[in-house]
XYZ file of C-alpha atoms in Angstrom:
263
model
C -19.108 -28.526 -59.776
C -16.496 -30.218 -57.369
C -13.453 -28.225 -56.447
C -12.266 -26.421 -59.584
C -8.906 -26.829 -61.237
C -7.648 -23.362 -61.805
C -4.886 -22.276 -64.187
C -3.171 -19.102 -62.714
C -1.150 -16.944 -64.811
C -0.173 -13.150 -65.082
C 2.071 -10.623 -66.994
C 4.232 -9.192 -64.061
C 5.933 -12.614 -63.695
C 5.674 -15.535 -61.628
C 7.707 -14.003 -58.821
C 5.418 -10.813 -58.340
C 3.708 -10.295 -54.935
C 0.437 -9.910 -56.808
C 0.645 -13.349 -58.439
C 1.517 -15.100 -54.946
C -1.387 -13.248 -53.379
C -3.861 -14.348 -55.904
C -2.549 -17.949 -55.860
C -3.151 -18.185 -52.087
C -6.676 -16.691 -52.416
C -7.547 -19.302 -55.013
C -6.265 -22.099 -52.774
C -9.204 -21.442 -50.504
C -11.892 -22.178 -53.387
C -10.126 -24.648 -55.665
C -7.014 -26.435 -56.795
C -4.768 -23.889 -58.525
C -1.800 -24.556 -60.604
C 0.638 -21.861 -61.832
C 1.575 -21.364 -65.485
C 3.087 -17.902 -65.504
C 5.741 -16.008 -67.318
C 9.313 -16.539 -65.978
C 9.862 -12.767 -66.192
C 7.836 -9.483 -66.437
C 5.722 -9.397 -69.612
C 3.579 -6.323 -68.780
C 1.702 -4.639 -71.718
C 2.692 -7.376 -74.286
C -1.046 -7.766 -75.324
C -1.773 -11.130 -77.106
C 1.928 -11.590 -78.360
C 2.910 -15.137 -78.691
C 6.153 -17.267 -79.207
C 6.907 -20.156 -81.463
C 8.809 -21.971 -78.669
C 9.068 -21.342 -74.831
C 11.147 -22.909 -72.326
C 9.297 -24.444 -69.247
C 10.879 -24.579 -65.719
C 9.251 -26.424 -62.901
C 8.260 -24.105 -60.004
C 7.062 -24.744 -56.557
C 3.558 -23.580 -57.566
C 3.539 -25.331 -61.067
C 5.327 -23.983 -64.138
C 7.262 -20.832 -65.003
C 7.409 -20.213 -68.822
C 10.075 -18.184 -70.660
C 7.210 -16.544 -72.738
C 4.201 -14.431 -72.804
C 0.883 -14.689 -70.940
C -0.748 -15.968 -73.994
C 2.113 -18.615 -74.209
C 1.340 -19.614 -70.711
C -2.440 -20.092 -71.474
C -1.768 -22.091 -74.612
C 0.888 -24.283 -72.951
C -1.283 -24.695 -69.852
C -4.532 -25.606 -71.645
C -3.065 -27.855 -74.297
C -0.100 -29.563 -72.552
C 0.887 -28.791 -68.904
C -2.693 -28.948 -67.097
C -5.359 -29.522 -69.844
C -7.956 -30.417 -67.134
C -8.298 -26.844 -65.913
C -11.902 -25.449 -65.385
C -11.101 -21.868 -65.299
C -8.236 -19.480 -66.057
C -7.488 -16.540 -63.611
C -4.855 -13.925 -64.822
C -3.328 -11.613 -62.080
C -3.185 -10.035 -59.833
C -1.732 -7.276 -61.930
C -0.032 -4.273 -60.315
C -2.126 -1.582 -61.761
C -5.601 -1.406 -62.955
C -6.793 -2.421 -66.355
C -9.362 0.060 -67.228
C -10.996 1.461 -70.335
C -11.624 0.010 -73.847
C -8.297 1.084 -75.187
C -6.274 -0.769 -72.509
C -8.018 -4.244 -73.209
C -5.840 -5.135 -76.132
C -2.537 -4.106 -74.763
C -2.776 -5.741 -71.188
C -1.058 -9.073 -70.882
C -3.420 -9.892 -68.003
C -6.561 -9.297 -70.014
C -5.023 -11.035 -72.994
C -4.456 -14.244 -71.018
C -8.103 -14.104 -70.091
C -9.086 -13.573 -73.896
C -6.787 -16.483 -75.008
C -8.574 -18.835 -72.637
C -11.887 -18.035 -74.181
C -10.920 -19.372 -77.453
C -10.593 -22.726 -75.757
C -14.018 -22.272 -74.337
C -12.407 -22.191 -70.852
C -14.094 -19.528 -68.474
C -11.564 -16.850 -67.598
C -11.051 -13.869 -65.073
C -8.460 -11.094 -65.407
C -7.770 -9.518 -62.115
C -6.136 -6.109 -61.335
C -5.359 -3.962 -58.340
C -5.422 -0.104 -58.723
C -2.212 1.312 -57.483
C -2.232 5.056 -57.211
C 1.010 7.170 -57.313
C 1.918 10.735 -56.241
C 3.749 13.299 -58.098
C 7.121 12.318 -56.748
C 6.643 8.512 -57.533
C 7.278 6.526 -60.676
C 4.836 3.670 -61.025
C 7.557 1.314 -62.160
C 9.329 1.761 -58.893
C 6.428 0.933 -56.755
C 6.509 -2.556 -55.127
C 3.212 -2.947 -53.219
C 3.453 -5.934 -50.724
C 1.302 -8.920 -50.999
C -1.282 -7.604 -48.655
C -2.219 -4.797 -50.989
C -3.705 -7.124 -53.372
C -6.282 -8.526 -50.875
C -9.495 -6.889 -52.240
C -8.773 -7.812 -55.813
C -7.883 -11.552 -54.798
C -10.798 -11.753 -52.642
C -13.030 -10.812 -55.412
C -11.291 -13.342 -57.699
C -11.968 -16.256 -55.197
C -15.469 -15.340 -54.895
C -16.177 -15.203 -58.377
C -14.443 -18.540 -59.173
C -16.369 -20.137 -56.294
C -19.820 -18.702 -57.376
C -19.818 -17.944 -60.921
C -18.840 -21.282 -62.632
C -22.095 -22.923 -61.904
C -24.361 -19.869 -61.951
C -24.724 -19.411 -65.692
C -22.414 -16.233 -65.951
C -20.009 -17.701 -68.387
C -23.163 -18.749 -70.619
C -23.506 -14.986 -71.133
C -19.936 -13.680 -71.047
C -16.818 -15.036 -72.252
C -14.562 -13.505 -69.510
C -14.521 -11.072 -66.695
C -12.355 -8.141 -66.282
C -12.077 -7.314 -62.435
C -10.393 -4.204 -61.106
C -10.249 -3.340 -57.333
C -9.896 0.248 -55.947
C -6.858 1.500 -53.971
C -6.908 -0.203 -50.417
C -6.888 2.973 -48.624
C -10.005 4.523 -50.263
C -12.585 2.373 -48.414
C -13.297 0.674 -45.120
C -14.034 -3.064 -44.976
C -14.799 -5.159 -48.048
C -15.653 -2.876 -50.843
C -18.835 -3.180 -52.872
C -18.923 -5.071 -56.282
C -20.519 -3.580 -59.135
C -21.174 -4.648 -62.857
C -19.614 -2.250 -65.391
C -18.573 -1.610 -68.919
C -15.365 -0.421 -70.215
C -15.066 3.462 -70.207
C -14.703 4.909 -73.749
C -12.438 7.662 -72.540
C -9.019 7.814 -74.202
C -6.223 9.888 -72.789
C -2.993 8.945 -74.454
C -0.808 11.933 -75.577
C 2.644 12.169 -77.269
C 5.385 14.737 -77.064
C 8.365 15.133 -79.476
C 11.570 16.874 -78.194
C 13.299 16.567 -81.654
C 14.924 13.350 -80.821
C 12.531 11.140 -78.933
C 8.841 10.646 -78.690
C 7.301 10.534 -74.995
C 4.082 8.505 -74.979
C 1.895 9.048 -71.898
C -1.382 8.048 -70.660
C -2.789 11.030 -68.995
C -5.758 9.331 -67.139
C -3.752 8.296 -64.271
C -3.088 11.650 -62.855
C -6.795 12.510 -63.284
C -7.680 9.331 -61.444
C -5.603 10.357 -58.481
C -7.516 13.677 -58.307
C -10.819 12.137 -58.817
C -11.154 14.348 -61.949
C -12.623 11.960 -64.343
C -15.625 12.446 -66.643
C -16.401 8.722 -66.757
C -20.132 8.224 -66.321
C -21.709 5.793 -63.719
C -21.756 2.272 -64.825
C -18.104 2.445 -66.284
C -15.193 0.528 -65.008
C -13.058 3.551 -64.249
C -15.847 5.334 -62.467
C -16.317 2.431 -60.289
C -12.817 2.044 -59.176
C -12.391 5.754 -58.381
C -15.694 5.680 -56.232
C -14.203 2.614 -54.254
C -15.980 -0.068 -55.779
C -14.684 -3.515 -57.438
C -15.470 -3.227 -60.995
C -16.455 -6.427 -62.836
C -16.980 -6.234 -66.696
C -18.426 -9.088 -68.469
C -17.006 -9.208 -71.763
C -16.888 -10.985 -75.178
C -13.589 -12.098 -76.713
C -14.222 -12.630 -80.444
C -14.523 -9.375 -82.481
C -18.004 -8.296 -83.251
C -19.106 -7.701 -86.745
C -21.292 -4.541 -87.765
C -22.513 -5.184 -91.178
C -23.935 -2.290 -93.062
C -25.076 -1.131 -96.554
C -22.343 1.456 -97.192
C -19.505 -1.180 -97.011
C -21.668 -3.749 -98.916
C -22.063 -1.190 -101.720
C -18.308 -0.461 -101.950
C -17.379 -4.003 -102.016
C -20.045 -4.824 -104.894
C -18.484 -1.891 -106.917
C -14.801 -2.920 -106.534
C -14.468 -5.342 -109.539
C -16.762 -3.360 -111.854
């Protein structure tokens, strides 16, 4: 393939440092065009709009909508000649099966697969300390280098390799920058099945919390080798090859129930 045309989107918003870092990394391997949310759209999953205002931007287009809106708008109207969609670079890792559906970054990649366009979701693990709030952290553009280098490598090497004949999209997560020396190794993984959400009710409000992040900081995770979270905690770049359509598990028990329904 000649230099690929790359639709670049995200969920943190087009002005985020991670987006700029990814765009610049992809310029070294292809022809990127931005079609990204005008403002922060984190954790919106596959939400979409019926109409979204589009603004011209120095890198392409800023869309007043969700990451899914951006992919649909890009592939269908704004840059229909794209060869691959790359979403990111997300501030914070997208690890574990239960995160896949709520992440706007991953959802953008999923949406691309329904257009039969290869896609890569890219995220950078950003650890916090006990006295830090994740929402208040603003890592500089340089903090996303490992994730963006990995994305550029995969765009350059995977499109003609047969990777996307087997996988619909790739979910890429890089470890914290200070947890390794030099370029971290890359390992193929599966999403961790560990679920760690909790809820506390104080009589008026519910506090929902994902308890895995504190455990990750301490290295105290039960995830096995071969899972995405284990790889990132061990200082490796995790690449999970995933399928977008829901799988079907046909079995006799449900067939029997369905057959009895109208009797």
